[in-house]
PDB file of C-alpha atoms in Angstrom:
ATOM      1  CA  UNK Z   8      14.676  25.624 -14.896  1.00  0.00           C
ATOM      2  CA  UNK Z   9      14.805  25.348 -11.153  1.00  0.00           C
ATOM      3  CA  UNK Z  10      18.162  23.926 -10.127  1.00  0.00           C
ATOM      4  CA  UNK Z  11      19.675  24.096  -6.668  1.00  0.00           C
ATOM      5  CA  UNK Z  12      23.384  24.330  -5.966  1.00  0.00           C
ATOM      6  CA  UNK Z  13      23.219  21.109  -3.969  1.00  0.00           C
ATOM      7  CA  UNK Z  14      21.998  19.190  -6.992  1.00  0.00           C
ATOM      8  CA  UNK Z  15      24.979  20.434  -9.051  1.00  0.00           C
ATOM      9  CA  UNK Z  16      22.797  20.328 -12.155  1.00  0.00           C
ATOM     10  CA  UNK Z  17      23.447  22.183 -15.364  1.00  0.00           C
ATOM     11  CA  UNK Z  18      20.732  23.780 -17.429  1.00  0.00           C
ATOM     12  CA  UNK Z  19      20.220  22.097 -20.787  1.00  0.00           C
ATOM     13  CA  UNK Z  20      19.808  25.189 -22.958  1.00  0.00           C
ATOM     14  CA  UNK Z  21      18.782  23.130 -25.976  1.00  0.00           C
ATOM     15  CA  UNK Z  22      15.747  21.787 -24.107  1.00  0.00           C
ATOM     16  CA  UNK Z  23      14.911  24.965 -22.190  1.00  0.00           C
ATOM     17  CA  UNK Z  24      12.432  27.595 -23.326  1.00  0.00           C
ATOM     18  CA  UNK Z  25      10.890  30.712 -21.828  1.00  0.00           C
ATOM     19  CA  UNK Z  26       7.200  31.520 -22.182  1.00  0.00           C
ATOM     20  CA  UNK Z  27       6.012  35.122 -22.083  1.00  0.00           C
ATOM     21  CA  UNK Z  28       2.576  36.536 -21.420  1.00  0.00           C
ATOM     22  CA  UNK Z  29       0.843  38.578 -24.090  1.00  0.00           C
ATOM     23  CA  UNK Z  30       1.570  41.739 -22.104  1.00  0.00           C
ATOM     24  CA  UNK Z  31       5.349  41.374 -22.490  1.00  0.00           C
ATOM     25  CA  UNK Z  32       6.798  43.731 -25.074  1.00  0.00           C
ATOM     26  CA  UNK Z  33       8.966  42.448 -27.895  1.00  0.00           C
ATOM     27  CA  UNK Z  34      11.953  44.387 -26.577  1.00  0.00           C
ATOM     28  CA  UNK Z  35      11.685  42.816 -23.127  1.00  0.00           C
ATOM     29  CA  UNK Z  36      11.413  39.370 -24.683  1.00  0.00           C
ATOM     30  CA  UNK Z  37      14.629  39.858 -26.626  1.00  0.00           C
ATOM     31  CA  UNK Z  38      16.490  41.105 -23.548  1.00  0.00           C
ATOM     32  CA  UNK Z  39      15.368  38.172 -21.390  1.00  0.00           C
ATOM     33  CA  UNK Z  40      16.128  35.504 -23.993  1.00  0.00           C
ATOM     34  CA  UNK Z  41      19.589  36.972 -24.590  1.00  0.00           C
ATOM     35  CA  UNK Z  42      20.371  37.006 -20.869  1.00  0.00           C
ATOM     36  CA  UNK Z  43      19.102  33.467 -20.272  1.00  0.00           C
ATOM     37  CA  UNK Z  44      20.505  32.088 -23.486  1.00  0.00           C
ATOM     38  CA  UNK Z  45      17.355  30.127 -24.302  1.00  0.00           C
ATOM     39  CA  UNK Z  46      14.756  30.346 -27.015  1.00  0.00           C
ATOM     40  CA  UNK Z  47      11.268  31.755 -26.530  1.00  0.00           C
ATOM     41  CA  UNK Z  48       8.126  29.776 -27.212  1.00  0.00           C
ATOM     42  CA  UNK Z  49       4.535  30.723 -27.920  1.00  0.00           C
ATOM     43  CA  UNK Z  50       3.432  27.292 -26.730  1.00  0.00           C
ATOM     44  CA  UNK Z  51       3.895  26.559 -22.997  1.00  0.00           C
ATOM     45  CA  UNK Z  52       4.408  22.900 -23.963  1.00  0.00           C
ATOM     46  CA  UNK Z  53       4.300  20.112 -21.397  1.00  0.00           C
ATOM     47  CA  UNK Z  54       6.422  18.825 -18.557  1.00  0.00           C
ATOM     48  CA  UNK Z  55       6.313  15.131 -17.642  1.00  0.00           C
ATOM     49  CA  UNK Z  56       3.157  14.847 -19.725  1.00  0.00           C
ATOM     50  CA  UNK Z  57       1.386  17.636 -17.832  1.00  0.00           C
ATOM     51  CA  UNK Z  58       0.422  21.033 -19.246  1.00  0.00           C
ATOM     52  CA  UNK Z  59       2.550  23.879 -17.897  1.00  0.00           C
ATOM     53  CA  UNK Z  60      -0.442  26.207 -18.081  1.00  0.00           C
ATOM     54  CA  UNK Z  61      -4.117  25.339 -17.861  1.00  0.00           C
ATOM     55  CA  UNK Z  62      -6.698  27.798 -19.130  1.00  0.00           C
ATOM     56  CA  UNK Z  63     -10.430  27.860 -18.662  1.00  0.00           C
ATOM     57  CA  UNK Z  64     -10.908  24.869 -20.947  1.00  0.00           C
ATOM     58  CA  UNK Z  65      -9.404  22.330 -18.567  1.00  0.00           C
ATOM     59  CA  UNK Z  66     -10.856  19.371 -20.418  1.00  0.00           C
ATOM     60  CA  UNK Z  67      -8.890  20.261 -23.548  1.00  0.00           C
ATOM     61  CA  UNK Z  68      -5.686  20.560 -21.522  1.00  0.00           C
ATOM     62  CA  UNK Z  69      -6.025  16.962 -20.352  1.00  0.00           C
ATOM     63  CA  UNK Z  70      -7.364  15.558 -23.613  1.00  0.00           C
ATOM     64  CA  UNK Z  71      -4.025  13.823 -24.122  1.00  0.00           C
ATOM     65  CA  UNK Z  72      -4.887  11.389 -21.308  1.00  0.00           C
ATOM     66  CA  UNK Z  73      -7.966  10.168 -23.131  1.00  0.00           C
ATOM     67  CA  UNK Z  74      -6.041   9.963 -26.399  1.00  0.00           C
ATOM     68  CA  UNK Z  75      -3.294   7.854 -24.815  1.00  0.00           C
ATOM     69  CA  UNK Z  76      -5.842   5.435 -23.376  1.00  0.00           C
ATOM     70  CA  UNK Z  77      -7.525   5.084 -26.766  1.00  0.00           C
ATOM     71  CA  UNK Z  78      -4.159   4.480 -28.407  1.00  0.00           C
ATOM     72  CA  UNK Z  79      -3.258   1.730 -25.943  1.00  0.00           C
ATOM     73  CA  UNK Z  80      -6.603   0.034 -26.517  1.00  0.00           C
ATOM     74  CA  UNK Z  81      -6.223   0.242 -30.299  1.00  0.00           C
ATOM     75  CA  UNK Z  82      -2.775  -1.330 -30.067  1.00  0.00           C
ATOM     76  CA  UNK Z  83      -4.129  -4.267 -28.068  1.00  0.00           C
ATOM     77  CA  UNK Z  84      -7.628  -4.755 -29.466  1.00  0.00           C
ATOM     78  CA  UNK Z  85      -6.391  -6.912 -32.333  1.00  0.00           C
ATOM     79  CA  UNK Z  86      -4.871  -9.373 -29.891  1.00  0.00           C
ATOM     80  CA  UNK Z  87      -6.903 -12.149 -28.326  1.00  0.00           C
ATOM     81  CA  UNK Z  88      -7.074 -11.161 -24.677  1.00  0.00           C
ATOM     82  CA  UNK Z  89      -9.091 -13.277 -22.301  1.00  0.00           C
ATOM     83  CA  UNK Z  90     -11.439 -11.566 -19.865  1.00  0.00           C
ATOM     84  CA  UNK Z  91      -8.825 -12.064 -17.152  1.00  0.00           C
ATOM     85  CA  UNK Z  92      -6.205 -10.536 -19.450  1.00  0.00           C
ATOM     86  CA  UNK Z  93      -8.414  -7.513 -20.021  1.00  0.00           C
ATOM     87  CA  UNK Z  94      -8.832  -7.094 -16.300  1.00  0.00           C
ATOM     88  CA  UNK Z  95      -5.062  -7.035 -15.772  1.00  0.00           C
ATOM     89  CA  UNK Z  96      -4.626  -4.719 -18.766  1.00  0.00           C
ATOM     90  CA  UNK Z  97      -7.191  -2.251 -17.427  1.00  0.00           C
ATOM     91  CA  UNK Z  98      -5.738  -2.177 -13.918  1.00  0.00           C
ATOM     92  CA  UNK Z  99      -2.052  -2.206 -14.834  1.00  0.00           C
ATOM     93  CA  UNK Z 100      -2.030  -0.108 -18.011  1.00  0.00           C
ATOM     94  CA  UNK Z 101      -5.174   1.896 -18.744  1.00  0.00           C
ATOM     95  CA  UNK Z 102      -6.009   3.113 -15.255  1.00  0.00           C
ATOM     96  CA  UNK Z 103      -2.339   3.842 -14.567  1.00  0.00           C
ATOM     97  CA  UNK Z 104      -2.025   6.324 -17.451  1.00  0.00           C
ATOM     98  CA  UNK Z 105      -3.716   9.308 -15.719  1.00  0.00           C
ATOM     99  CA  UNK Z 106      -2.264   8.560 -12.256  1.00  0.00           C
ATOM    100  CA  UNK Z 107       0.505  11.163 -12.335  1.00  0.00           C
ATOM    101  CA  UNK Z 108      -1.851  13.869 -13.599  1.00  0.00           C
ATOM    102  CA  UNK Z 109      -4.433  12.952 -10.969  1.00  0.00           C
ATOM    103  CA  UNK Z 110      -1.813  13.253  -8.232  1.00  0.00           C
ATOM    104  CA  UNK Z 111      -1.279  16.898  -9.227  1.00  0.00           C
ATOM    105  CA  UNK Z 112      -4.603  18.206 -10.523  1.00  0.00           C
ATOM    106  CA  UNK Z 113      -8.317  17.746  -9.997  1.00  0.00           C
ATOM    107  CA  UNK Z 114      -9.467  16.571 -13.410  1.00  0.00           C
ATOM    108  CA  UNK Z 115     -12.828  17.643 -14.897  1.00  0.00           C
ATOM    109  CA  UNK Z 116     -15.696  15.297 -14.023  1.00  0.00           C
ATOM    110  CA  UNK Z 117     -16.691  15.042 -17.670  1.00  0.00           C
ATOM    111  CA  UNK Z 118     -13.237  13.649 -18.396  1.00  0.00           C
ATOM    112  CA  UNK Z 119     -13.738  10.936 -15.754  1.00  0.00           C
ATOM    113  CA  UNK Z 120     -16.985   9.927 -17.409  1.00  0.00           C
ATOM    114  CA  UNK Z 121     -15.456   9.751 -20.874  1.00  0.00           C
ATOM    115  CA  UNK Z 122     -12.403   7.772 -19.753  1.00  0.00           C
ATOM    116  CA  UNK Z 123     -14.507   5.287 -17.796  1.00  0.00           C
ATOM    117  CA  UNK Z 124     -16.848   4.947 -20.785  1.00  0.00           C
ATOM    118  CA  UNK Z 125     -13.892   4.109 -23.053  1.00  0.00           C
ATOM    119  CA  UNK Z 126     -12.571   1.512 -20.615  1.00  0.00           C
ATOM    120  CA  UNK Z 127     -16.045   0.026 -20.099  1.00  0.00           C
ATOM    121  CA  UNK Z 128     -16.500  -0.433 -23.852  1.00  0.00           C
ATOM    122  CA  UNK Z 129     -13.139  -2.192 -24.006  1.00  0.00           C
ATOM    123  CA  UNK Z 130     -14.141  -4.469 -21.122  1.00  0.00           C
ATOM    124  CA  UNK Z 131     -17.460  -5.547 -22.649  1.00  0.00           C
ATOM    125  CA  UNK Z 132     -16.561  -5.639 -26.354  1.00  0.00           C
ATOM    126  CA  UNK Z 133     -16.563  -9.022 -28.099  1.00  0.00           C
ATOM    127  CA  UNK Z 134     -13.680  -8.191 -30.399  1.00  0.00           C
ATOM    128  CA  UNK Z 135     -12.005  -5.309 -32.196  1.00  0.00           C
ATOM    129  CA  UNK Z 136     -14.746  -2.858 -33.148  1.00  0.00           C
ATOM    130  CA  UNK Z 137     -17.524  -5.190 -31.982  1.00  0.00           C
ATOM    131  CA  UNK Z 138     -19.694  -3.598 -29.324  1.00  0.00           C
ATOM    132  CA  UNK Z 139     -20.714  -5.918 -26.509  1.00  0.00           C
ATOM    133  CA  UNK Z 140     -23.606  -5.888 -24.073  1.00  0.00           C
ATOM    134  CA  UNK Z 141     -22.936  -3.897 -20.890  1.00  0.00           C
ATOM    135  CA  UNK Z 142     -24.405  -6.231 -18.294  1.00  0.00           C
ATOM    136  CA  UNK Z 143     -23.967  -3.835 -15.387  1.00  0.00           C
ATOM    137  CA  UNK Z 144     -22.960  -0.251 -14.671  1.00  0.00           C
ATOM    138  CA  UNK Z 145     -19.303   0.635 -14.445  1.00  0.00           C
ATOM    139  CA  UNK Z 146     -19.671   1.766 -10.838  1.00  0.00           C
ATOM    140  CA  UNK Z 147     -20.613  -1.803  -9.897  1.00  0.00           C
ATOM    141  CA  UNK Z 148     -17.352  -3.071 -11.383  1.00  0.00           C
ATOM    142  CA  UNK Z 149     -15.471  -0.609  -9.165  1.00  0.00           C
ATOM    143  CA  UNK Z 150     -16.753  -2.284  -6.005  1.00  0.00           C
ATOM    144  CA  UNK Z 151     -14.157  -4.280  -4.067  1.00  0.00           C
ATOM    145  CA  UNK Z 152     -13.830  -7.912  -5.111  1.00  0.00           C
ATOM    146  CA  UNK Z 153     -14.790  -9.168  -1.662  1.00  0.00           C
ATOM    147  CA  UNK Z 154     -18.028  -7.196  -2.009  1.00  0.00           C
ATOM    148  CA  UNK Z 155     -18.934  -8.579  -5.413  1.00  0.00           C
ATOM    149  CA  UNK Z 156     -17.143  -6.211  -7.801  1.00  0.00           C
ATOM    150  CA  UNK Z 157     -13.903  -6.407  -9.764  1.00  0.00           C
ATOM    151  CA  UNK Z 158     -11.959  -3.754  -7.904  1.00  0.00           C
ATOM    152  CA  UNK Z 159     -11.528  -1.323 -10.792  1.00  0.00           C
ATOM    153  CA  UNK Z 160     -10.710   2.225  -9.747  1.00  0.00           C
ATOM    154  CA  UNK Z 161     -13.378   4.849  -9.396  1.00  0.00           C
ATOM    155  CA  UNK Z 162     -11.533   7.650 -11.179  1.00  0.00           C
ATOM    156  CA  UNK Z 163     -13.119  10.495  -9.228  1.00  0.00           C
ATOM    157  CA  UNK Z 164     -12.516   8.932  -5.815  1.00  0.00           C
ATOM    158  CA  UNK Z 165      -8.978   7.926  -6.749  1.00  0.00           C
ATOM    159  CA  UNK Z 166      -8.216  11.476  -7.895  1.00  0.00           C
ATOM    160  CA  UNK Z 167      -9.380  12.914  -4.570  1.00  0.00           C
ATOM    161  CA  UNK Z 168      -7.393  10.288  -2.638  1.00  0.00           C
ATOM    162  CA  UNK Z 169      -4.181  11.178  -4.479  1.00  0.00           C
ATOM    163  CA  UNK Z 170      -4.742  14.880  -3.874  1.00  0.00           C
ATOM    164  CA  UNK Z 171      -5.339  14.168  -0.185  1.00  0.00           C
ATOM    165  CA  UNK Z 172      -1.804  12.769  -0.083  1.00  0.00           C
ATOM    166  CA  UNK Z 173      -0.568  16.098  -1.415  1.00  0.00           C
ATOM    167  CA  UNK Z 174      -2.508  17.869   1.323  1.00  0.00           C
ATOM    168  CA  UNK Z 175      -0.894  15.576   3.887  1.00  0.00           C
ATOM    169  CA  UNK Z 176       2.530  16.550   2.530  1.00  0.00           C
ATOM    170  CA  UNK Z 177       1.682  20.227   3.036  1.00  0.00           C
ATOM    171  CA  UNK Z 178       0.969  19.446   6.686  1.00  0.00           C
ATOM    172  CA  UNK Z 179       3.905  17.137   7.396  1.00  0.00           C
ATOM    173  CA  UNK Z 180       6.487  19.041   5.326  1.00  0.00           C
ATOM    174  CA  UNK Z 181       5.640  22.707   5.988  1.00  0.00           C
ATOM    175  CA  UNK Z 182       9.099  23.861   4.894  1.00  0.00           C
ATOM    176  CA  UNK Z 183       8.872  22.368   1.420  1.00  0.00           C
ATOM    177  CA  UNK Z 184       8.832  24.829  -1.468  1.00  0.00           C
ATOM    178  CA  UNK Z 185       5.237  24.045  -2.427  1.00  0.00           C
ATOM    179  CA  UNK Z 186       3.974  24.303   1.155  1.00  0.00           C
ATOM    180  CA  UNK Z 187       5.670  27.671   1.713  1.00  0.00           C
ATOM    181  CA  UNK Z 188       4.377  29.119  -1.558  1.00  0.00           C
ATOM    182  CA  UNK Z 189       0.775  27.996  -1.003  1.00  0.00           C
ATOM    183  CA  UNK Z 190       0.763  29.123   2.620  1.00  0.00           C
ATOM    184  CA  UNK Z 191       2.163  32.550   1.759  1.00  0.00           C
ATOM    185  CA  UNK Z 192      -0.494  33.092  -0.894  1.00  0.00           C
ATOM    186  CA  UNK Z 193      -3.622  31.379   0.438  1.00  0.00           C
ATOM    187  CA  UNK Z 194      -3.404  30.960   4.229  1.00  0.00           C
ATOM    188  CA  UNK Z 195      -0.601  33.138   5.667  1.00  0.00           C
ATOM    189  CA  UNK Z 196      -2.342  33.570   9.028  1.00  0.00           C
ATOM    190  CA  UNK Z 197      -4.004  30.173   9.487  1.00  0.00           C
ATOM    191  CA  UNK Z 198      -3.397  26.498   8.814  1.00  0.00           C
ATOM    192  CA  UNK Z 199      -4.297  24.224   5.917  1.00  0.00           C
ATOM    193  CA  UNK Z 200      -7.592  23.023   7.379  1.00  0.00           C
ATOM    194  CA  UNK Z 201      -8.821  26.556   8.048  1.00  0.00           C
ATOM    195  CA  UNK Z 202      -7.668  27.923   4.695  1.00  0.00           C
ATOM    196  CA  UNK Z 203     -10.200  29.424   2.303  1.00  0.00           C
ATOM    197  CA  UNK Z 204     -10.257  28.727  -1.409  1.00  0.00           C
ATOM    198  CA  UNK Z 205      -9.816  32.426  -2.172  1.00  0.00           C
ATOM    199  CA  UNK Z 206     -10.477  34.455  -5.295  1.00  0.00           C
ATOM    200  CA  UNK Z 207      -9.110  33.219  -8.621  1.00  0.00           C
ATOM    201  CA  UNK Z 208      -7.186  30.297  -7.089  1.00  0.00           C
ATOM    202  CA  UNK Z 209      -4.607  28.426  -9.120  1.00  0.00           C
ATOM    203  CA  UNK Z 210      -5.528  24.961 -10.345  1.00  0.00           C
ATOM    204  CA  UNK Z 211      -2.894  23.475  -8.031  1.00  0.00           C
ATOM    205  CA  UNK Z 212      -4.403  25.057  -4.915  1.00  0.00           C
ATOM    206  CA  UNK Z 213      -7.970  24.396  -6.033  1.00  0.00           C
ATOM    207  CA  UNK Z 214      -7.090  20.733  -6.543  1.00  0.00           C
ATOM    208  CA  UNK Z 215      -5.444  20.199  -3.148  1.00  0.00           C
ATOM    209  CA  UNK Z 216      -8.148  22.224  -1.399  1.00  0.00           C
ATOM    210  CA  UNK Z 217     -10.820  19.926  -2.881  1.00  0.00           C
ATOM    211  CA  UNK Z 218      -9.366  17.013  -0.894  1.00  0.00           C
ATOM    212  CA  UNK Z 219      -9.367  18.874   2.422  1.00  0.00           C
ATOM    213  CA  UNK Z 220     -12.646  17.407   3.686  1.00  0.00           C
ATOM    214  CA  UNK Z 221     -11.550  13.837   2.966  1.00  0.00           C
ATOM    215  CA  UNK Z 222      -8.214  14.410   4.667  1.00  0.00           C
ATOM    216  CA  UNK Z 223      -9.808  15.976   7.721  1.00  0.00           C
ATOM    217  CA  UNK Z 224     -12.320  13.129   8.090  1.00  0.00           C
ATOM    218  CA  UNK Z 225      -9.662  10.395   8.010  1.00  0.00           C
ATOM    219  CA  UNK Z 226      -6.834  11.944  10.012  1.00  0.00           C
ATOM    220  CA  UNK Z 227      -6.273  10.434  13.430  1.00  0.00           C
ATOM    221  CA  UNK Z 228      -4.444  11.539  16.550  1.00  0.00           C
ATOM    222  CA  UNK Z 229      -1.635   9.962  18.519  1.00  0.00           C
ATOM    223  CA  UNK Z 230      -2.194  10.748  22.172  1.00  0.00           C
ATOM    224  CA  UNK Z 231       0.425  12.803  23.987  1.00  0.00           C
ATOM    225  CA  UNK Z 232      -0.939  15.146  26.616  1.00  0.00           C
ATOM    226  CA  UNK Z 233      -4.434  14.922  25.148  1.00  0.00           C
ATOM    227  CA  UNK Z 234      -5.034  18.663  25.307  1.00  0.00           C
ATOM    228  CA  UNK Z 235      -5.585  19.015  21.550  1.00  0.00           C
ATOM    229  CA  UNK Z 236      -7.881  16.019  21.053  1.00  0.00           C
ATOM    230  CA  UNK Z 237     -11.662  16.066  21.328  1.00  0.00           C
ATOM    231  CA  UNK Z 238     -12.933  12.864  22.924  1.00  0.00           C
ATOM    232  CA  UNK Z 239     -16.073  12.858  20.813  1.00  0.00           C
ATOM    233  CA  UNK Z 240     -15.233  14.534  17.518  1.00  0.00           C
ATOM    234  CA  UNK Z 241     -11.685  13.381  16.701  1.00  0.00           C
ATOM    235  CA  UNK Z 242     -10.268  10.024  15.621  1.00  0.00           C
ATOM    236  CA  UNK Z 243      -7.982   8.846  18.404  1.00  0.00           C
ATOM    237  CA  UNK Z 244      -9.077   5.306  19.315  1.00  0.00           C
ATOM    238  CA  UNK Z 245      -7.405   2.674  17.069  1.00  0.00           C
ATOM    239  CA  UNK Z 246      -9.779   1.000  14.592  1.00  0.00           C
ATOM    240  CA  UNK Z 247     -12.623   3.186  15.821  1.00  0.00           C
ATOM    241  CA  UNK Z 248     -14.369   6.143  14.211  1.00  0.00           C
ATOM    242  CA  UNK Z 249     -15.526   9.080  16.284  1.00  0.00           C
ATOM    243  CA  UNK Z 250     -17.088   7.924  19.534  1.00  0.00           C
ATOM    244  CA  UNK Z 251     -20.868   7.741  19.401  1.00  0.00           C
ATOM    245  CA  UNK Z 252     -22.270   7.476  22.896  1.00  0.00           C
ATOM    246  CA  UNK Z 253     -25.667   8.575  24.112  1.00  0.00           C
ATOM    247  CA  UNK Z 254     -24.302  10.069  27.343  1.00  0.00           C
ATOM    248  CA  UNK Z 255     -21.719  12.320  25.674  1.00  0.00           C
ATOM    249  CA  UNK Z 256     -23.786  15.412  26.543  1.00  0.00           C
ATOM    250  CA  UNK Z 257     -24.227  14.295  30.151  1.00  0.00           C
ATOM    251  CA  UNK Z 258     -20.525  14.204  31.001  1.00  0.00           C
ATOM    252  CA  UNK Z 259     -17.948  16.902  31.618  1.00  0.00           C
ATOM    253  CA  UNK Z 260     -15.343  14.936  29.684  1.00  0.00           C
ATOM    254  CA  UNK Z 261     -14.509  16.942  26.574  1.00  0.00           C
ATOM    255  CA  UNK Z 262     -10.809  16.463  25.877  1.00  0.00           C
ATOM    256  CA  UNK Z 263      -8.676  13.335  26.080  1.00  0.00           C
ATOM    257  CA  UNK Z 264      -6.579  15.128  28.708  1.00  0.00           C
ATOM    258  CA  UNK Z 265      -9.632  14.898  30.996  1.00  0.00           C
ATOM    259  CA  UNK Z 266      -9.135  11.121  30.992  1.00  0.00           C
ATOM    260  CA  UNK Z 267      -5.428  11.259  31.871  1.00  0.00           C
ATOM    261  CA  UNK Z 268      -3.948  11.584  35.363  1.00  0.00           C
ATOM    262  CA  UNK Z 269      -1.321  14.283  34.813  1.00  0.00           C
ATOM    263  CA  UNK Z 270       0.575  13.397  38.018  1.00  0.00           C
ATOM    264  CA  UNK Z 271       1.762  10.011  36.715  1.00  0.00           C
ATOM    265  CA  UNK Z 272       0.591  10.190  33.086  1.00  0.00           C
ATOM    266  CA  UNK Z 273      -1.734   7.185  33.261  1.00  0.00           C
ATOM    267  CA  UNK Z 274      -5.351   6.696  32.327  1.00  0.00           C
ATOM    268  CA  UNK Z 275      -8.005   7.467  34.928  1.00  0.00           C
ATOM    269  CA  UNK Z 276      -9.300   3.915  34.834  1.00  0.00           C
ATOM    270  CA  UNK Z 277     -12.466   4.451  36.853  1.00  0.00           C
ATOM    271  CA  UNK Z 278     -13.465   7.529  34.855  1.00  0.00           C
ATOM    272  CA  UNK Z 279     -12.861   5.755  31.541  1.00  0.00           C
ATOM    273  CA  UNK Z 280     -14.873   2.695  32.579  1.00  0.00           C
ATOM    274  CA  UNK Z 281     -17.725   4.823  33.908  1.00  0.00           C
ATOM    275  CA  UNK Z 282     -17.871   7.051  30.828  1.00  0.00           C
ATOM    276  CA  UNK Z 283     -17.712   4.545  27.964  1.00  0.00           C
ATOM    277  CA  UNK Z 284     -19.168   1.147  27.106  1.00  0.00           C
ATOM    278  CA  UNK Z 285     -16.966  -1.763  28.186  1.00  0.00           C
ATOM    279  CA  UNK Z 286     -15.545  -2.516  24.729  1.00  0.00           C
ATOM    280  CA  UNK Z 287     -14.561   1.101  24.041  1.00  0.00           C
ATOM    281  CA  UNK Z 288     -13.169   1.531  27.557  1.00  0.00           C
ATOM    282  CA  UNK Z 289     -10.863  -1.460  27.069  1.00  0.00           C
ATOM    283  CA  UNK Z 290      -9.578  -0.058  23.772  1.00  0.00           C
ATOM    284  CA  UNK Z 291      -8.833   3.279  25.426  1.00  0.00           C
ATOM    285  CA  UNK Z 292      -7.007   1.711  28.369  1.00  0.00           C
ATOM    286  CA  UNK Z 293      -4.811  -0.223  25.933  1.00  0.00           C
ATOM    287  CA  UNK Z 294      -3.550   2.978  24.281  1.00  0.00           C
ATOM    288  CA  UNK Z 295       0.024   3.422  25.573  1.00  0.00           C
ATOM    289  CA  UNK Z 296       0.995   6.683  27.246  1.00  0.00           C
ATOM    290  CA  UNK Z 297       4.639   7.765  27.395  1.00  0.00           C
ATOM    291  CA  UNK Z 298       6.182   8.470  30.793  1.00  0.00           C
ATOM    292  CA  UNK Z 299       7.154  11.916  29.586  1.00  0.00           C
ATOM    293  CA  UNK Z 300       4.127  12.946  27.598  1.00  0.00           C
ATOM    294  CA  UNK Z 301       4.727  15.082  24.548  1.00  0.00           C
ATOM    295  CA  UNK Z 302       2.435  17.027  22.302  1.00  0.00           C
ATOM    296  CA  UNK Z 303      -0.453  15.372  20.508  1.00  0.00           C
ATOM    297  CA  UNK Z 304       0.178  14.942  16.805  1.00  0.00           C
ATOM    298  CA  UNK Z 305      -1.879  13.898  13.837  1.00  0.00           C
ATOM    299  CA  UNK Z 306      -1.247  10.718  11.886  1.00  0.00           C
TER     300      UNK Z 306
END
């Protein structure tokens, strides 16, 4: 029931409920429901298909995802779908069902396995209720088409990728409600990348935190002054991973700022060419530097 004045939204009291913990007395429950004008509920229900509360049995909380996939398959199994039709159906319908949940929560690994098993059976079956031969493992079908697979989603990897986007939003929108709440509770004196998981973390924080390593490994830098960027350990050269060069320990160059002439904000051409192989040096010299250099920022 979160409504801002700017949205000029009215609470729908018929659809609103309040959920109390077991420690709330009956008298307090009556007072709160009378003030709010809504009914109480012993079931936290769902919002946009997601559970409002998730207990220790996370798999049971997300069981509805597996049930919805089974239902979709049952509704279509009696129809004569070609193999190409099944491929489109899997990508467009079945694998899209858990997408919203996966963008918010880290799902149990056992649930991935069960969902992928259900989809694999549908892919290989000869007809409704007729089990087919599984000619290869599901993970091989998740390989990109150009590499010999069919491009189906690896559920676990896709889940982490979606959660990494949420982590990126915490970094780029630090004043958002979610970012301010998580920072105040889990990393009030540090940043997202240096945050610890903490004791008894919420499922939301535990989920976003699980994608931190992936996000850190793929974030690049746009060069400003170069004072924040490690030449060897950060991603800052377009289309190039971290620089691997045998002489990295034999040079005093540590930061990108060491390669920039601060007097006119241009690359130190001779130093760049003498420090890196020719192909990498050319890529570095093609990175544009603004006349009035600003701060480095991550992209």
